[in-house]
Coordinates of C-alpha atoms in Angstrom, one line a residue:
M1 CA 39.8 -45.8 -52.7
K2 CA 43.1 -47.5 -52.0
F3 CA 43.3 -50.6 -49.8
N4 CA 45.3 -48.9 -47.1
M5 CA 42.8 -46.1 -47.0
L6 CA 39.9 -48.5 -46.9
I7 CA 41.4 -50.3 -43.9
S8 CA 42.1 -47.0 -42.2
R9 CA 38.4 -45.9 -42.7
L10 CA 37.1 -49.2 -41.3
F11 CA 39.4 -48.9 -38.3
Q12 CA 38.1 -45.3 -37.7
M13 CA 34.5 -46.6 -37.9
V14 CA 35.2 -49.2 -35.2
L15 CA 36.8 -46.5 -33.0
V16 CA 33.8 -44.2 -33.4
L17 CA 31.4 -47.0 -32.5
I18 CA 33.4 -47.9 -29.4
G19 CA 33.7 -44.3 -28.3
V20 CA 30.0 -43.7 -28.8
S21 CA 29.1 -46.8 -26.9
I22 CA 31.3 -45.8 -23.9
L23 CA 30.0 -42.3 -23.9
V24 CA 26.3 -43.1 -24.2
F25 CA 26.5 -46.1 -21.8
F26 CA 28.1 -44.1 -18.9
L27 CA 26.0 -41.0 -19.5
T28 CA 22.7 -43.0 -19.2
R29 CA 24.0 -44.6 -16.0
V30 CA 24.7 -41.3 -14.2
L31 CA 21.4 -39.8 -14.9
P32 CA 19.2 -39.2 -11.9
G33 CA 16.3 -41.5 -11.2
D34 CA 15.8 -45.2 -10.6
P35 CA 14.3 -46.8 -13.8
V36 CA 13.7 -50.1 -12.0
A37 CA 11.5 -48.5 -9.3
A38 CA 9.7 -46.5 -12.0
A39 CA 9.0 -49.7 -14.0
L40 CA 7.8 -51.7 -11.0
G41 CA 5.5 -48.9 -9.8
D42 CA 4.9 -47.3 -6.4
R43 CA 3.6 -50.5 -4.8
A44 CA 6.8 -52.5 -5.4
S45 CA 8.7 -53.4 -2.2
P46 CA 12.4 -52.7 -1.7
Q47 CA 13.1 -56.4 -2.0
Q48 CA 11.4 -56.6 -5.4
I49 CA 13.3 -53.6 -6.7
E50 CA 16.6 -55.0 -5.4
R51 CA 15.8 -58.4 -7.0
M52 CA 15.1 -56.9 -10.4
R53 CA 18.2 -54.8 -10.2
T54 CA 20.2 -57.9 -9.5
E55 CA 18.5 -59.7 -12.4
L56 CA 19.4 -56.8 -14.8
G57 CA 23.0 -56.6 -13.5
L58 CA 22.5 -53.1 -12.2
D59 CA 24.1 -54.0 -8.8
K60 CA 27.5 -54.5 -10.5
S61 CA 30.1 -51.7 -11.1
L62 CA 29.8 -49.5 -14.2
I63 CA 32.9 -51.2 -15.7
E64 CA 31.4 -54.6 -15.2
Q65 CA 28.0 -53.5 -16.7
Y66 CA 29.7 -52.1 -19.7
F67 CA 31.7 -55.2 -20.5
S68 CA 28.5 -57.3 -20.0
F69 CA 26.8 -55.0 -22.5
V70 CA 29.7 -55.5 -25.0
H71 CA 29.6 -59.2 -24.5
G72 CA 25.8 -59.2 -25.2
L73 CA 26.4 -57.2 -28.4
F74 CA 28.5 -60.0 -29.8
N75 CA 25.7 -62.4 -28.9
G76 CA 23.1 -60.3 -30.6
Q77 CA 21.7 -58.9 -27.3
M78 CA 21.4 -55.4 -26.0
G79 CA 19.9 -55.9 -22.6
Y80 CA 16.4 -56.0 -21.2
S81 CA 14.1 -53.1 -22.0
L82 CA 12.0 -51.8 -19.1
V83 CA 9.6 -50.2 -21.5
E84 CA 8.9 -53.2 -23.8
R85 CA 9.7 -55.9 -21.2
R86 CA 11.9 -57.8 -23.6
D87 CA 15.4 -57.7 -25.1
V88 CA 16.2 -54.4 -26.8
A89 CA 17.7 -56.2 -29.9
A90 CA 14.3 -57.9 -30.4
V91 CA 12.5 -54.6 -30.1
I92 CA 14.8 -52.9 -32.6
A93 CA 14.5 -55.8 -35.0
D94 CA 10.7 -55.5 -35.0
R95 CA 10.6 -51.7 -35.2
L96 CA 13.5 -50.9 -37.5
P97 CA 11.7 -51.8 -40.8
A98 CA 8.9 -49.3 -39.9
T99 CA 11.5 -46.5 -39.4
L100 CA 13.4 -47.3 -42.5
E101 CA 10.2 -47.4 -44.6
L102 CA 9.3 -44.0 -43.3
V103 CA 12.8 -42.7 -43.9
F104 CA 12.9 -44.0 -47.5
A105 CA 9.5 -42.6 -48.2
A106 CA 10.6 -39.2 -46.9
L107 CA 13.8 -39.3 -48.8
L108 CA 11.9 -40.2 -52.0
I109 CA 9.6 -37.2 -51.6
A110 CA 12.5 -34.9 -50.8
V111 CA 14.4 -36.0 -54.0
V112 CA 11.5 -36.1 -56.3
V113 CA 10.2 -32.7 -55.3
G114 CA 13.5 -31.0 -54.2
V115 CA 15.5 -31.7 -57.4
P116 CA 12.9 -30.2 -59.9
L117 CA 12.3 -27.2 -57.6
G118 CA 16.1 -26.6 -57.4
V119 CA 16.4 -26.8 -61.2
I120 CA 13.5 -24.3 -61.7
A121 CA 15.0 -22.0 -59.1
A122 CA 18.4 -22.1 -60.9
V123 CA 17.0 -21.7 -64.4
R124 CA 14.7 -18.8 -63.3
R125 CA 17.2 -17.2 -61.0
D126 CA 16.0 -14.0 -59.3
R127 CA 12.5 -14.4 -60.7
M128 CA 9.2 -15.2 -59.1
A129 CA 9.8 -19.0 -59.2
D130 CA 13.2 -18.6 -57.6
S131 CA 11.8 -16.4 -54.8
L132 CA 8.9 -18.9 -54.2
S133 CA 11.3 -21.8 -54.0
R134 CA 13.5 -20.0 -51.5
M135 CA 10.4 -19.3 -49.4
I136 CA 9.6 -23.0 -49.5
A137 CA 13.1 -23.9 -48.4
L138 CA 13.1 -21.3 -45.6
A139 CA 9.7 -22.7 -44.4
G140 CA 11.0 -26.2 -44.6
V141 CA 13.9 -25.6 -42.2
S142 CA 12.1 -23.0 -40.0
F143 CA 8.8 -24.6 -38.9
P144 CA 9.1 -27.2 -36.1
Q145 CA 8.3 -30.7 -37.2
F146 CA 5.8 -31.4 -34.4
W147 CA 3.9 -28.2 -35.3
V148 CA 3.7 -29.1 -39.0
G149 CA 2.6 -32.7 -38.1
I150 CA -0.2 -31.4 -35.8
M151 CA -1.4 -29.0 -38.5
L152 CA -1.5 -31.7 -41.1
Q153 CA -3.4 -33.9 -38.7
L154 CA -5.9 -31.1 -38.0
V155 CA -6.4 -30.2 -41.6
F156 CA -6.1 -33.4 -43.6
G157 CA -7.1 -35.8 -40.8
L158 CA -9.9 -34.1 -38.9
A159 CA -11.2 -31.3 -41.1
L160 CA -10.9 -32.9 -44.6
V161 CA -10.8 -36.5 -43.4
L162 CA -8.4 -37.4 -46.2
L163 CA -5.5 -39.0 -44.2
P164 CA -5.3 -41.0 -41.0
I165 CA -4.1 -39.2 -38.0
T166 CA -2.0 -41.9 -36.3
G167 CA -0.7 -45.4 -36.8
R168 CA 0.8 -47.4 -39.6
I169 CA -2.3 -49.4 -40.8
S170 CA -5.9 -49.6 -39.7
V171 CA -6.9 -52.9 -41.4
A172 CA -5.6 -56.5 -41.1
E173 CA -1.9 -56.6 -41.8
P174 CA -0.5 -59.0 -44.4
P175 CA 1.8 -61.8 -43.4
R176 CA 5.2 -60.3 -42.2
V177 CA 7.9 -61.2 -44.6
T178 CA 10.3 -58.2 -44.8
G179 CA 8.8 -56.0 -42.1
F180 CA 8.3 -53.2 -44.7
L181 CA 4.5 -53.0 -44.8
V182 CA 4.3 -51.7 -48.3
V183 CA 6.5 -54.5 -49.6
D184 CA 4.6 -57.1 -47.6
C185 CA 1.3 -55.9 -49.0
L186 CA 2.7 -56.1 -52.6
L187 CA 4.0 -59.6 -51.9
A188 CA 0.7 -60.7 -50.5
G189 CA -1.3 -59.0 -53.3
D190 CA -3.4 -57.3 -50.7
W191 CA -4.3 -54.1 -52.5
S192 CA -6.7 -52.9 -49.8
A193 CA -4.0 -53.1 -47.1
L194 CA -1.6 -51.5 -49.5
G195 CA -3.8 -48.4 -50.1
N196 CA -4.5 -48.2 -46.4
S197 CA -0.8 -48.3 -45.5
L198 CA 0.1 -45.7 -48.1
T199 CA -2.4 -43.3 -46.7
H200 CA -0.9 -43.8 -43.2
L201 CA 2.6 -43.2 -44.7
V202 CA 1.9 -40.0 -46.5
G203 CA 1.5 -37.7 -43.5
P204 CA 4.6 -38.5 -41.5
A205 CA 6.7 -38.9 -44.6
V206 CA 5.8 -35.4 -45.8
V207 CA 6.6 -33.9 -42.4
L208 CA 9.9 -35.7 -42.2
A209 CA 10.8 -34.8 -45.8
L210 CA 10.4 -31.0 -45.4
G211 CA 13.9 -30.3 -44.0
P212 CA 15.8 -32.6 -46.5
L213 CA 13.7 -31.2 -49.4
A214 CA 14.8 -27.7 -48.6
A215 CA 18.5 -28.8 -48.3
I216 CA 18.4 -30.7 -51.6
M217 CA 16.7 -27.8 -53.4
R218 CA 19.1 -25.2 -52.1
M219 CA 22.1 -27.4 -53.0
I220 CA 20.8 -28.2 -56.5
R221 CA 20.2 -24.5 -57.1
A222 CA 23.6 -23.4 -55.9
N223 CA 25.5 -26.1 -57.9
M224 CA 23.5 -25.5 -61.1
I225 CA 24.1 -21.7 -60.9
D226 CA 27.8 -22.5 -60.6
E227 CA 27.6 -24.8 -63.6
F228 CA 25.8 -22.2 -65.7
G229 CA 28.9 -20.0 -65.2
K230 CA 31.1 -22.5 -67.1
P231 CA 31.6 -22.4 -70.9
Y232 CA 29.9 -25.6 -71.9
P233 CA 26.2 -24.5 -71.4
E234 CA 26.8 -21.5 -73.6
L235 CA 28.5 -23.7 -76.2
A236 CA 25.5 -26.1 -76.1
H237 CA 23.1 -23.1 -76.6
A238 CA 25.2 -21.9 -79.6
L239 CA 25.0 -25.4 -81.2
G240 CA 21.2 -25.2 -81.0
M241 CA 20.7 -27.7 -78.3
H242 CA 17.3 -27.6 -76.6
P243 CA 17.4 -25.8 -73.2
F244 CA 15.6 -28.8 -71.5
I245 CA 18.4 -31.2 -72.6
I246 CA 21.1 -28.8 -71.5
N247 CA 19.6 -28.2 -68.1
Y248 CA 18.6 -31.8 -67.2
K249 CA 21.1 -33.9 -69.1
Y250 CA 24.3 -32.0 -68.7
V251 CA 24.1 -29.2 -66.1
L252 CA 22.0 -31.2 -63.6
R253 CA 24.2 -34.3 -64.0
N254 CA 27.3 -32.3 -63.1
A255 CA 25.5 -30.5 -60.3
F256 CA 24.1 -33.6 -58.8
S257 CA 27.3 -35.4 -57.9
S258 CA 28.0 -33.2 -54.9
T259 CA 24.3 -33.2 -54.0
L260 CA 24.6 -37.0 -53.7
T261 CA 26.8 -36.5 -50.7
I262 CA 24.1 -34.5 -49.0
I263 CA 21.4 -37.2 -49.9
G264 CA 23.6 -39.9 -48.4
F265 CA 24.1 -38.0 -45.2
L266 CA 20.3 -37.5 -44.9
V267 CA 19.5 -41.1 -44.2
P268 CA 21.0 -41.2 -40.7
I269 CA 19.8 -37.7 -40.1
L270 CA 16.3 -38.7 -41.0
I271 CA 16.5 -41.6 -38.6
G272 CA 17.7 -39.3 -35.8
S273 CA 15.1 -36.6 -36.5
G274 CA 12.3 -39.1 -36.7
F275 CA 11.8 -39.1 -32.9
V276 CA 9.3 -36.2 -33.0
V277 CA 7.5 -37.4 -36.1
E278 CA 7.1 -40.9 -34.9
K279 CA 5.8 -39.7 -31.6
V280 CA 3.3 -37.3 -33.1
Y281 CA 1.9 -39.9 -35.5
S282 CA 2.3 -42.9 -33.2
W283 CA 4.5 -44.6 -35.8
P284 CA 5.8 -47.9 -34.4
G285 CA 9.5 -47.3 -35.2
I286 CA 12.7 -47.3 -33.3
A287 CA 12.6 -43.5 -33.0
R288 CA 9.4 -43.7 -31.0
F289 CA 10.8 -46.5 -28.9
G290 CA 13.9 -44.3 -28.2
A291 CA 11.7 -41.4 -27.2
D292 CA 9.7 -43.7 -24.8
A293 CA 13.0 -45.1 -23.5
I294 CA 14.3 -41.6 -22.8
I295 CA 11.1 -40.6 -20.9
A296 CA 11.1 -43.8 -18.9
N297 CA 14.9 -43.6 -18.3
D298 CA 15.3 -47.0 -19.9
F299 CA 19.1 -47.3 -20.0
N300 CA 19.3 -50.2 -22.4
G301 CA 16.7 -48.9 -24.8
V302 CA 18.4 -45.5 -25.1
V303 CA 21.8 -47.1 -25.6
G304 CA 20.5 -49.6 -28.2
V305 CA 18.7 -47.0 -30.3
T306 CA 21.7 -44.6 -30.1
M307 CA 24.0 -47.4 -31.3
V308 CA 21.8 -48.3 -34.2
V309 CA 21.6 -44.6 -35.3
C310 CA 25.4 -44.3 -34.9
V311 CA 25.9 -47.4 -37.1
F312 CA 23.8 -45.9 -39.8
V313 CA 25.8 -42.7 -39.6
V314 CA 29.3 -44.2 -39.9
V315 CA 28.2 -46.8 -42.5
V316 CA 26.5 -44.2 -44.8
N317 CA 29.5 -41.8 -44.4
F318 CA 31.8 -44.6 -45.4
L319 CA 29.7 -45.6 -48.4
V320 CA 29.4 -42.0 -49.6
E321 CA 33.2 -41.7 -49.3
V322 CA 33.7 -44.8 -51.4
I323 CA 31.0 -44.0 -54.1
Y324 CA 31.7 -40.3 -54.5
P325 CA 35.1 -40.7 -56.3
I326 CA 33.4 -43.3 -58.6
L327 CA 30.7 -40.8 -59.7
D328 CA 33.1 -37.8 -59.9
P329 CA 36.3 -38.7 -61.7
R330 CA 37.8 -35.3 -60.7
I331 CA 37.9 -36.5 -57.0
R332 CA 39.5 -39.8 -58.1
L333 CA 42.2 -38.0 -60.2
G334 CA 42.9 -35.6 -57.4
N335 CA 43.5 -38.4 -54.9
A336 CA 45.8 -40.2 -57.4
R337 CA 48.2 -37.2 -57.6

C-alpha cells in the first residue's frame, strides 16, 4: 500500500470514529427514560436525582456533554457507568480480555472445523458429504444463537452434566496477569483451573462459532470449486501428484487468500454478536456489560462499548486491506498498474 493511500485510510478511520461517536452519543441522549432516577431507585428524592445529574454533567447542554466526553477520551475516561458504579473505561479494561478470549476461541473453532468441511464439500461436490456440509452451513446461520445456547445448556449442562452452564470459572482464579484466563492459568501452572476454565469456554465458544463456521465453509467451498476449474489441478493430476497434496497444498492455498478477508472481518462481527451469547452464559465480557447498559439506559456504558466495537471494526478492516495485497500478489500488481 502506497504512503498516500495509507494516510488516506488512516484519515478515513478517524472520520468514521468521530461520526460514530457523534451518532451514538446523541442517540443515547434522546432516548426516553431517566437513567439517574432508575439507578437511584424509587425512594430517591428529587434533590438526590438532581445532585447526581449535576455530578454526571447531565444538566449541561448536549454539545457541552459531547465535548466533555471527547475530552475524557483523551484522558482515558469514558464517563461514569450507572450499572457498574465506576468509570466505563475501567469496566471495559477489566472485561475486554474475557470477550477477546471467547472471540478467539470461537474463531479458532470456526477455522479448524470450517476449512476442512469446506475442502471436503468442494472435493466431493454434489455428493452426500457436500449436501451434509451445506445442511450444517444452513443450520449455522439459521438457528438463533440464544436458542442454540439454551439447548446446549439443557443437554450438556443439565442432562449429561459434561459442561458448566454459566460463568467463566468455578474454582479459584490464578493471579491476573494478562486478563486472558487460559493464558493466566498456563503462566501460573494451575492445571486444575486451566481445565475448569476450558470447560466453561467450550459452550459459549461453540455457539458463537456456528455462524462464522458456516461462512468460512461456504467461502472455501466456492473458492476451491473455482480453482478446480483452472488448468493447474488437471496438470498436477497428469503428473501423478497425490490428490491430497493438490487439494491442500495448492488449491486450498490459492482459495484461502480471499477467505482470509472474511476471517479478518469476523473478529469485530463476533464481538458485536457476542451480546446474546455472553448474556445466556453469564460470560463477564464487554458484550454482556453492553447488554446490561442498554437495559438500564446507561448512556456512558452504551457509548463506551459501541466505540470499542467500532475501533475493532475499522482497525481490522485496515489491517486486512494492508495484508491482503501482501498475501495475494495479483492484487498488488493490479494496484501498481
